[in-house]
Amino acid sequence: MGHHRRALRTTAVGAVSASLIAGGVLGLAPAAQATNAVRFVDITGDGGVTLKANVTMPAGAADGARRYPLIVLPTSWGFPQVEYLAQAQKLADSGYIVVGYNVRGFWQSGGRIEVAGPQDTADASKVIDWALANTPADAAHIGMGGVSYGAGISLLAAAHDKRIKAVASLSGWADLIGSIYSGRTQHVQAAALLDGVSVVTGRQDPEVRQVFDDFYASNLAKEQDLIDWGKKRSAATYVDQLNKNGAAVLMANAWGDTVFPVNQYADFYEKLTVPKRMELRPGDHATAELTGLFGLPNDVWTDTERWFDHYLKGTDNGIDREQPVQLKPRSTGGYEGYPDWQSVGEARGRIALDGTTTIHTNVDSGADGGIVFLSSILDQVAQVPPIAAIPLLPRRWAAVWQSEKYATARRVRGTAKLHTTLTPTRESGTLVAYLYDVGPLGLGKLVSNAPYTFHDRTPGEPFGVDLELFSTAYDVPAGHRLALVVDTVDPLYIEHNPSGAQLTFSSPANDPSYVSIPLREQ
């Protein structure tokens, strides 16, 4: 089915893209106007591994006359240790000691890539130990944060180290399996990107290499091993410990994150009982934070500093009194505040999926989720998501249902949910559901999508399917429709449809099929 060729192509593209981004940071970060002393140091991590790090301190801090709050920043996946220097300078100007370090296995740091394993968590505590012993850092006021890989490690570290009082988790994950294996479907482009970047910039642990290989091979005999491996590396597994330790948690992500989708973050956010805040914006993985890494004005980093100021310094800047869930829709410029995630999209609309429809598998109908990074960046910058001509989609390979034309705009907010009855002709299969905003000419702009895979089903026997599409915030203009499209092939995912298989969708009278649309009250 071409899965491995597709993965290899994506890996090559991802590795080159990451190298270019990393090179940009390397070239620009040292050019930032340094107002505070920066030292490059070696820190001994868990098991004696050397971690390459840098320390930025406020002017005059070297005399040790007073203590300063400490912020520890582990690097992103594949990024060099200078990644955060521009932000470290700003934080040091505000009175923080900042230690950025290259996580084990990448660039000049020792060890091998563990993918946020126990040694990575232990490394974070070792870095804190070093900072307390070698800088005038205040042991009672310690924060930790980072982008992507650094975000995930920061959450895990806060669950295991009580000294951490505040966390800023930017474009991170809380559930690793829920991110790259949602709907029991491999997110192959995302995985290949991570794989390729780590091959170029680091050294994989043999266990990690085996996990990637089993993932690509769709080895069901290894599925539970994969799930267990991912749980060990997911903050959601340790949410009770995190709540007990009490660190204040800021989480930020992008609606179009093709590596760590919003849903898994939002589910985790609801389980937190500590002081918390979640911010969601347009973009793809780590693109909302990117300009801040170059020292440019950036909402994510501005709120990160406000978060640390309040929970590490005690500054009364009002961030604790604002609505804790802040959303920036993809189609409008302003932020919307909500008291919690459950209040987002509290009103629900419904599109009935009437009738019985059969589609054939193994052919891409023309509806798809786009290309990792590129498609969501275009949506972020130019509001141009993936587009499909809905009337022209071949009904042999795509099932299509549409709403009526809306007389007024519909503000989609939150998580759309598909419920249907599926009858397969084979025991395994994959479907991908897409929600489109369809204009008068029939062109559909992608609002959301999600994959779903099943195994070990009895051919010819119907069963219920409940699927959450990836959360979003999108305004459908008046005069447009919403359309649900279902097909079986998407370049973002590995599909499991045997050759010649068919899928039949029905809507029994006692269990009608529908897609539920989350809406903001007009």
Coordinates of C-alpha atoms in Angstrom, one line a residue:
M1 CA 0.0 0.0 0.0
G2 CA 3.0 2.3 -0.2
H3 CA 3.1 3.1 3.5
H4 CA 6.9 2.7 3.9
R5 CA 7.7 4.7 0.7
R6 CA 5.5 7.4 1.9
A7 CA 7.1 7.4 5.4
L8 CA 10.6 7.6 3.9
R9 CA 9.7 10.5 1.7
T10 CA 8.1 12.3 4.7
T11 CA 11.2 11.5 6.8
A12 CA 13.5 13.2 4.3
V13 CA 11.3 16.3 4.0
G14 CA 11.0 16.5 7.8
A15 CA 14.7 16.1 8.4
V16 CA 15.6 18.9 6.0
S17 CA 12.9 21.2 7.3
A18 CA 14.0 20.7 10.9
S19 CA 17.7 21.3 10.0
L20 CA 16.7 24.5 8.3
I21 CA 14.7 25.7 11.3
A22 CA 17.4 24.7 13.7
G23 CA 20.0 26.5 11.5
G24 CA 17.9 29.6 11.6
V25 CA 17.9 29.6 15.4
L26 CA 21.6 28.9 15.5
G27 CA 22.3 31.8 13.2
L28 CA 20.0 34.3 14.9
A29 CA 20.0 33.6 18.6
P30 CA 23.6 34.7 19.2
A31 CA 22.8 37.9 17.4
A32 CA 20.3 38.9 20.0
Q33 CA 21.3 41.9 22.0
A34 CA 22.9 40.4 25.1
T35 CA 22.4 42.5 28.2
N36 CA 23.2 39.8 30.7
A37 CA 26.0 37.4 31.1
V38 CA 25.6 34.0 29.3
R39 CA 27.8 31.1 30.3
F40 CA 28.1 27.8 28.4
V41 CA 28.5 24.9 30.9
D42 CA 28.5 21.1 31.2
I43 CA 26.0 19.6 33.6
T44 CA 26.2 16.0 34.7
G45 CA 22.8 14.3 34.1
D46 CA 21.4 11.0 35.2
G47 CA 24.0 8.2 35.0
G48 CA 26.8 10.6 34.5
V49 CA 25.7 11.8 31.0
T50 CA 27.0 15.2 30.0
L51 CA 24.3 17.7 29.2
K52 CA 25.4 20.8 27.3
A53 CA 23.8 23.9 28.8
N54 CA 23.8 27.7 29.0
V55 CA 23.1 29.9 32.0
T56 CA 21.8 33.5 31.7
M57 CA 21.7 35.6 34.9
P58 CA 20.5 39.1 35.7
A59 CA 23.1 41.9 35.7
G60 CA 24.9 41.9 39.0
A61 CA 23.7 38.4 40.0
A62 CA 27.3 37.0 40.0
D63 CA 28.1 38.6 43.4
G64 CA 25.6 36.3 45.1
A65 CA 24.2 39.0 47.3
R66 CA 20.6 37.9 46.7
R67 CA 18.6 34.9 45.4
Y68 CA 16.7 34.8 42.1
P69 CA 13.9 32.6 40.9
L70 CA 15.1 29.9 38.5
I71 CA 13.7 28.8 35.2
V72 CA 14.9 25.6 33.5
L73 CA 14.3 25.2 29.7
P74 CA 14.9 21.8 28.1
T75 CA 15.3 22.0 24.3
S76 CA 12.8 21.0 21.7
W77 CA 13.2 17.8 19.7
G78 CA 16.3 18.2 17.4
F79 CA 17.0 21.8 18.4
P80 CA 20.5 23.0 19.7
Q81 CA 21.1 24.4 23.1
V82 CA 20.9 28.0 22.0
E83 CA 17.2 27.7 21.1
Y84 CA 16.0 29.8 24.0
L85 CA 18.7 32.4 24.3
A86 CA 16.6 35.3 23.1
Q87 CA 13.9 34.5 25.7
A88 CA 16.5 33.7 28.3
Q89 CA 17.8 37.3 27.9
K90 CA 14.3 38.7 28.4
L91 CA 13.7 36.6 31.4
A92 CA 17.1 37.5 32.9
D93 CA 16.3 41.2 32.4
S94 CA 13.2 40.5 34.5
G95 CA 15.2 39.0 37.3
Y96 CA 15.3 35.3 36.6
I97 CA 18.2 32.9 36.4
V98 CA 17.6 30.8 33.3
V99 CA 19.3 27.5 32.5
G100 CA 18.7 26.1 29.0
Y101 CA 20.0 22.6 28.2
N102 CA 20.2 20.2 25.4
V103 CA 18.3 17.1 26.3
R104 CA 20.2 13.8 26.2
G105 CA 20.9 12.2 22.9
F106 CA 20.7 15.4 20.8
W107 CA 23.6 17.5 19.4
Q108 CA 26.6 17.7 21.8
S109 CA 24.8 16.3 24.9
G110 CA 25.7 12.7 25.8
G111 CA 23.6 9.6 26.0
R112 CA 20.9 8.5 23.7
I113 CA 17.4 9.7 22.8
E114 CA 14.9 8.2 25.3
V115 CA 11.8 10.1 24.2
A116 CA 11.0 11.6 27.6
G117 CA 11.8 8.5 29.4
P118 CA 12.7 8.2 33.1
Q119 CA 16.3 9.3 32.5
D120 CA 15.1 12.5 30.8
T121 CA 12.9 13.2 33.8
A122 CA 15.9 12.5 36.1
D123 CA 18.1 14.8 34.0
A124 CA 15.7 17.7 34.7
S125 CA 16.2 17.3 38.4
K126 CA 19.9 17.0 38.0
V127 CA 19.9 20.4 36.1
I128 CA 17.9 21.9 39.0
D129 CA 20.5 20.5 41.5
W130 CA 23.3 22.0 39.5
A131 CA 21.7 25.4 39.3
L132 CA 21.1 25.5 43.0
A133 CA 24.7 24.6 43.7
N134 CA 26.3 26.8 41.1
T135 CA 24.1 30.0 40.8
P136 CA 22.3 32.2 43.3
A137 CA 19.0 30.5 42.4
D138 CA 16.2 30.4 44.9
A139 CA 15.2 26.8 45.8
A140 CA 11.7 27.9 46.8
H141 CA 10.9 29.5 43.4
I142 CA 11.7 27.2 40.5
G143 CA 9.9 27.1 37.2
M144 CA 10.3 24.9 34.1
G145 CA 9.1 25.2 30.6
G146 CA 9.8 24.7 26.9
V147 CA 8.5 24.1 23.5
S148 CA 7.4 20.6 22.1
Y149 CA 9.8 18.1 23.6
G150 CA 10.8 20.5 26.3
A151 CA 7.2 21.0 27.1
G152 CA 6.5 17.3 27.6
I153 CA 9.6 16.8 29.7
S154 CA 8.6 19.9 31.9
L155 CA 5.2 18.4 32.7
L156 CA 6.8 15.0 33.5
A157 CA 9.4 16.6 35.7
A158 CA 6.8 18.6 37.6
A159 CA 5.0 15.3 38.4
H160 CA 8.2 13.8 39.8
D161 CA 10.0 16.8 41.4
K162 CA 8.1 18.8 44.1
R163 CA 10.6 21.7 43.8
I164 CA 9.0 22.8 40.5
K165 CA 6.3 25.4 41.3
A166 CA 5.3 26.6 37.8
V167 CA 5.3 25.0 34.4
A168 CA 4.9 26.5 30.9
S169 CA 4.2 23.6 28.5
L170 CA 4.1 25.1 24.9
S171 CA 3.0 22.9 22.0
G172 CA 3.6 19.8 24.1
W173 CA 1.8 16.5 24.8
A174 CA 0.1 15.0 27.8
D175 CA -0.8 11.7 26.1
L176 CA 1.8 10.4 23.6
I177 CA -0.3 7.6 22.3
G178 CA -3.3 9.8 22.0
S179 CA -1.2 12.1 19.9
I180 CA 0.4 9.9 17.3
Y181 CA -1.9 6.8 17.5
S182 CA -5.3 8.4 18.0
G183 CA -8.2 6.4 16.7
R184 CA -5.9 3.4 16.8
T185 CA -4.3 4.8 13.6
Q186 CA -0.6 5.6 13.0
H187 CA 0.0 9.3 12.3
V188 CA 2.7 8.4 9.9
Q189 CA 3.8 11.8 8.7
A190 CA 4.2 13.1 12.3
A191 CA 6.1 10.0 13.4
A192 CA 8.4 10.1 10.3
L193 CA 9.1 13.8 10.9
L194 CA 10.2 13.0 14.5
D195 CA 12.2 10.0 13.4
G196 CA 14.0 11.8 10.6
V197 CA 14.9 14.8 12.7
S198 CA 16.3 12.6 15.5
V199 CA 18.4 10.6 13.0
V200 CA 19.9 13.9 11.7
T201 CA 20.5 15.7 15.0
G202 CA 20.9 12.9 17.6
R203 CA 21.4 9.3 18.5
Q204 CA 18.4 7.0 19.1
D205 CA 18.3 4.5 21.9
P206 CA 17.9 0.9 20.4
E207 CA 14.5 0.6 22.1
V208 CA 13.3 3.8 20.4
R209 CA 14.5 2.6 17.0
Q210 CA 12.5 -0.6 17.6
V211 CA 9.4 1.4 18.6
F212 CA 9.5 3.4 15.3
D213 CA 10.0 0.2 13.3
D214 CA 7.1 -1.6 14.9
F215 CA 5.0 1.5 14.5
Y216 CA 5.6 1.7 10.7
A217 CA 5.1 -2.0 10.3
S218 CA 1.7 -2.0 11.9
N219 CA 2.8 -4.8 14.1
L220 CA -0.4 -5.6 16.1
A221 CA 1.5 -8.1 18.2
K222 CA 3.5 -5.1 19.6
E223 CA 0.5 -2.8 20.0
Q224 CA 0.2 -3.2 23.8
D225 CA 3.9 -2.7 24.2
L226 CA 3.7 0.5 22.2
I227 CA 0.8 1.7 24.4
D228 CA 2.7 0.9 27.6
W229 CA 5.8 2.6 26.3
G230 CA 3.8 5.7 25.5
K231 CA 2.0 5.8 28.9
K232 CA 5.3 5.8 30.7
R233 CA 6.2 9.0 28.7
S234 CA 2.8 10.8 29.2
A235 CA 2.0 13.3 31.9
A236 CA -1.6 12.0 31.9
T237 CA -0.3 8.9 33.5
Y238 CA 1.0 10.9 36.4
V239 CA -1.7 13.5 36.7
D240 CA -2.4 12.6 40.3
Q241 CA 1.2 13.2 41.3
L242 CA 1.2 16.5 39.4
N243 CA -1.9 17.6 41.2
K244 CA -0.4 16.5 44.6
N245 CA 2.8 18.4 43.9
G246 CA 0.8 21.5 43.1
A247 CA 2.8 23.2 40.3
A248 CA 0.8 25.9 38.4
V249 CA 0.5 24.7 34.8
L250 CA 0.2 26.9 31.7
M251 CA -0.5 24.9 28.5
A252 CA -0.5 26.4 25.0
N253 CA -1.1 24.7 21.7
A254 CA -2.2 25.3 18.1
W255 CA -5.5 24.2 16.5
G256 CA -3.7 22.6 13.6
D257 CA -1.0 20.8 15.5
T258 CA -0.3 17.7 13.4
V259 CA 2.1 16.2 15.9
F260 CA 0.3 16.7 19.2
P261 CA -3.4 17.4 18.5
V262 CA -5.4 19.7 20.8
N263 CA -7.8 17.0 22.0
Q264 CA -5.3 15.1 24.2
Y265 CA -4.1 18.4 25.8
A266 CA -7.7 19.5 26.5
D267 CA -8.6 16.2 28.1
F268 CA -5.5 16.4 30.4
Y269 CA -6.3 20.1 31.3
E270 CA -9.7 19.1 32.6
K271 CA -8.1 16.6 35.0
L272 CA -5.7 19.1 36.6
T273 CA -6.7 20.6 39.9
V274 CA -3.7 22.9 40.3
P275 CA -3.8 26.5 39.2
K276 CA -4.0 26.2 35.4
R277 CA -4.5 28.0 32.1
M278 CA -4.9 26.8 28.5
E279 CA -4.3 28.9 25.4
L280 CA -5.2 27.7 21.9
R281 CA -4.3 29.6 18.7
P282 CA -4.1 29.1 14.9
G283 CA -1.1 27.3 13.6
D284 CA 0.7 23.9 13.5
H285 CA 3.2 22.3 15.8
A286 CA 5.3 25.0 17.6
T287 CA 4.6 27.6 15.0
A288 CA 2.7 29.9 17.4
E289 CA 5.8 30.2 19.6
L290 CA 8.4 30.3 16.8
T291 CA 8.8 34.1 16.4
G292 CA 9.4 34.4 20.1
L293 CA 12.5 32.2 19.8
F294 CA 13.9 35.0 17.6
G295 CA 13.2 37.6 20.2
L296 CA 10.2 39.1 18.3
P297 CA 6.9 40.0 20.1
N298 CA 4.9 36.9 20.7
D299 CA 1.7 36.3 22.6
V300 CA 2.7 32.8 23.8
W301 CA 6.0 34.0 25.3
T302 CA 4.4 37.1 26.8
D303 CA 1.9 35.0 28.7
T304 CA 4.6 32.6 29.7
E305 CA 6.5 35.4 31.4
R306 CA 3.3 36.6 33.0
W307 CA 2.7 33.1 34.3
F308 CA 6.1 32.8 35.8
D309 CA 6.0 36.3 37.2
H310 CA 2.8 35.5 39.1
Y311 CA 3.6 32.0 40.4
L312 CA 7.3 32.4 41.0
K313 CA 7.6 36.1 42.0
G314 CA 4.1 36.7 43.3
T315 CA 3.5 39.6 40.9
D316 CA -0.1 40.7 40.9
N317 CA -0.5 41.0 37.1
G318 CA -4.1 39.6 36.9
I319 CA -3.3 36.5 35.0
D320 CA -4.9 34.4 37.8
R321 CA -8.1 36.4 37.5
E322 CA -8.6 36.1 33.7
Q323 CA -10.7 33.4 32.2
P324 CA -8.3 30.4 32.3
V325 CA -9.2 29.0 28.8
Q326 CA -8.2 31.5 26.1
L327 CA -9.0 30.7 22.5
K328 CA -8.0 32.5 19.3
P329 CA -10.2 31.3 16.5
R330 CA -8.7 30.5 13.1
S331 CA -10.9 32.9 11.3
T332 CA -11.0 36.0 13.5
G333 CA -8.4 38.1 15.3
G334 CA -9.6 38.3 18.9
Y335 CA -9.3 36.1 21.9
E336 CA -12.3 34.5 23.6
G337 CA -12.3 33.5 27.3
Y338 CA -14.0 30.6 28.9
P339 CA -14.1 29.4 32.5
D340 CA -13.2 25.8 31.5
W341 CA -12.9 23.5 28.5
Q342 CA -16.4 22.0 29.0
S343 CA -17.9 25.5 28.4
V344 CA -16.3 25.6 24.9
G345 CA -18.9 24.7 22.4
E346 CA -21.5 24.0 25.0
A347 CA -24.3 24.5 22.5
R348 CA -24.5 21.7 19.9
G349 CA -25.8 21.5 16.4
R350 CA -26.4 18.2 14.6
I351 CA -26.1 17.0 11.0
A352 CA -28.1 13.8 10.3
L353 CA -26.3 11.2 8.4
D354 CA -29.3 9.6 6.8
G355 CA -29.6 6.7 4.5
T356 CA -27.2 3.9 3.7
T357 CA -24.0 4.6 1.8
T358 CA -21.3 2.1 0.7
I359 CA -17.8 3.2 -0.3
H360 CA -14.8 1.3 -1.7
T361 CA -11.4 1.5 0.0
N362 CA -7.7 1.9 -1.0
V363 CA -8.2 5.1 -3.1
D364 CA -7.8 8.7 -2.0
S365 CA -11.0 10.5 -2.9
G366 CA -9.3 13.9 -2.9
A367 CA -10.4 14.8 0.6
D368 CA -7.4 14.8 3.0
G369 CA -5.9 16.5 6.0
G370 CA -3.1 18.2 4.1
I371 CA 0.7 17.9 4.7
V372 CA 2.2 18.0 8.2
F373 CA 3.3 21.6 9.1
L374 CA 2.7 23.1 5.6
S375 CA -1.1 23.0 5.5
S376 CA -1.7 24.4 9.0
I377 CA 0.9 27.1 8.5
L378 CA -0.9 28.2 5.4
D379 CA -4.1 28.3 7.4
Q380 CA -2.3 30.3 10.2
V381 CA -0.8 32.9 7.9
A382 CA -3.3 33.1 5.1
Q383 CA -6.4 31.3 6.3
V384 CA -6.1 28.8 3.5
P385 CA -6.7 25.3 4.9
P386 CA -6.8 22.2 2.7
I387 CA -9.6 22.6 0.1
A388 CA -11.7 20.0 -1.7
A389 CA -14.4 20.4 -4.4
I390 CA -17.2 18.6 -2.5
P391 CA -19.6 18.1 -5.5
L392 CA -16.7 16.5 -7.5
L393 CA -15.6 14.0 -4.8
P394 CA -16.1 10.5 -6.3
R395 CA -18.9 8.8 -4.4
R396 CA -17.5 5.4 -5.1
W397 CA -14.7 6.3 -2.6
A398 CA -16.2 9.1 -0.5
A399 CA -19.4 9.3 1.6
V400 CA -20.8 12.8 1.7
W401 CA -23.5 14.4 3.9
Q402 CA -24.3 18.1 4.0
S403 CA -26.2 20.5 6.2
E404 CA -28.7 23.0 5.0
K405 CA -27.4 26.5 4.1
Y406 CA -26.9 28.5 7.2
A407 CA -28.8 31.8 7.3
T408 CA -26.4 33.2 9.9
A409 CA -22.8 32.4 10.7
R410 CA -22.0 29.4 12.8
R411 CA -19.1 29.7 15.2
V412 CA -17.7 26.2 15.6
R413 CA -15.8 25.8 18.9
G414 CA -14.5 22.6 20.4
T415 CA -14.8 19.0 19.4
A416 CA -17.1 17.7 16.7
K417 CA -18.3 14.1 17.3
L418 CA -19.3 11.5 14.8
H419 CA -21.6 8.7 15.6
T420 CA -22.5 6.1 13.0
T421 CA -23.1 2.4 12.3
L422 CA -20.5 0.7 10.2
T423 CA -20.6 -2.6 8.4
P424 CA -17.3 -3.8 6.9
T425 CA -16.6 -6.6 4.4
R426 CA -13.3 -7.4 6.1
E427 CA -12.2 -7.8 9.7
S428 CA -9.9 -4.7 9.6
G429 CA -10.2 -1.2 8.1
T430 CA -9.6 2.5 8.4
L431 CA -11.8 5.5 7.7
V432 CA -11.0 9.2 7.9
A433 CA -13.7 11.7 8.7
Y434 CA -13.5 15.3 7.5
L435 CA -15.6 18.3 8.4
Y436 CA -15.7 21.0 5.6
D437 CA -17.0 24.6 5.4
V438 CA -18.6 24.6 1.9
G439 CA -19.1 27.8 0.0
P440 CA -21.7 28.6 -2.7
L441 CA -19.4 27.2 -5.4
G442 CA -19.0 23.9 -3.6
L443 CA -15.4 24.4 -2.5
G444 CA -14.9 23.0 0.9
K445 CA -12.3 24.4 3.4
L446 CA -11.2 21.9 6.0
V447 CA -12.5 22.6 9.5
S448 CA -11.3 19.4 11.2
N449 CA -10.6 15.7 10.6
A450 CA -9.7 12.5 12.5
P451 CA -8.9 8.9 11.6
Y452 CA -10.4 5.6 12.9
T453 CA -9.1 2.1 12.6
F454 CA -10.7 -1.2 13.6
H455 CA -9.4 -4.8 13.8
D456 CA -10.9 -8.2 14.6
R457 CA -14.4 -7.4 13.4
T458 CA -16.8 -9.9 11.9
P459 CA -17.3 -9.1 8.2
G460 CA -20.9 -8.3 7.4
E461 CA -21.7 -7.6 11.1
P462 CA -22.6 -3.9 11.9
F463 CA -21.1 -2.1 14.8
G464 CA -21.2 1.4 16.3
V465 CA -18.5 4.0 15.7
D466 CA -17.9 7.0 17.9
L467 CA -15.1 9.3 16.8
E468 CA -14.0 12.7 18.1
L469 CA -12.6 15.0 15.4
F470 CA -9.7 17.2 16.3
S471 CA -10.8 20.2 18.3
T472 CA -10.9 23.6 16.5
A473 CA -12.3 27.1 16.5
Y474 CA -13.7 28.1 13.1
D475 CA -16.4 30.5 11.9
V476 CA -18.6 29.3 9.1
P477 CA -20.0 32.3 7.1
A478 CA -23.7 32.8 6.5
G479 CA -24.8 31.2 3.3
H480 CA -22.3 28.3 3.7
R481 CA -22.9 24.7 4.6
L482 CA -21.1 22.2 6.7
A483 CA -20.3 18.9 5.1
L484 CA -19.1 15.6 6.6
V485 CA -16.9 13.5 4.2
V486 CA -15.7 10.0 5.0
D487 CA -13.1 8.2 2.9
T488 CA -10.4 5.6 3.6
V489 CA -7.0 7.0 2.5
D490 CA -5.1 10.1 3.8
P491 CA -1.3 10.8 3.4
L492 CA -1.2 11.8 7.1
Y493 CA -2.1 8.3 8.3
I494 CA -1.3 4.6 7.8
E495 CA -4.5 2.9 6.6
H496 CA -5.5 -0.7 7.2
N497 CA -7.9 -1.5 4.5
P498 CA -7.4 -4.9 2.7
S499 CA -7.6 -4.8 -1.1
G500 CA -11.1 -4.8 -2.4
A501 CA -12.7 -4.0 1.0
Q502 CA -15.9 -2.0 1.3
L503 CA -17.4 0.0 4.2
T504 CA -21.2 0.6 4.5
F505 CA -22.5 3.4 6.7
S506 CA -26.1 3.2 7.9
S507 CA -28.5 5.0 10.2
P508 CA -30.8 2.6 12.0
A509 CA -34.1 4.0 13.2
N510 CA -33.3 3.1 16.8
D511 CA -29.7 4.4 16.6
P512 CA -29.5 7.2 14.0
S513 CA -26.2 8.4 12.7
Y514 CA -25.1 12.0 13.0
V515 CA -22.2 14.4 13.5
S516 CA -22.6 16.7 16.5
I517 CA -21.2 20.2 16.0
P518 CA -20.0 22.3 19.0
L519 CA -21.1 25.9 18.7
R520 CA -20.6 29.2 20.5
E521 CA -23.9 30.9 21.3
Q522 CA -24.6 33.7 18.9

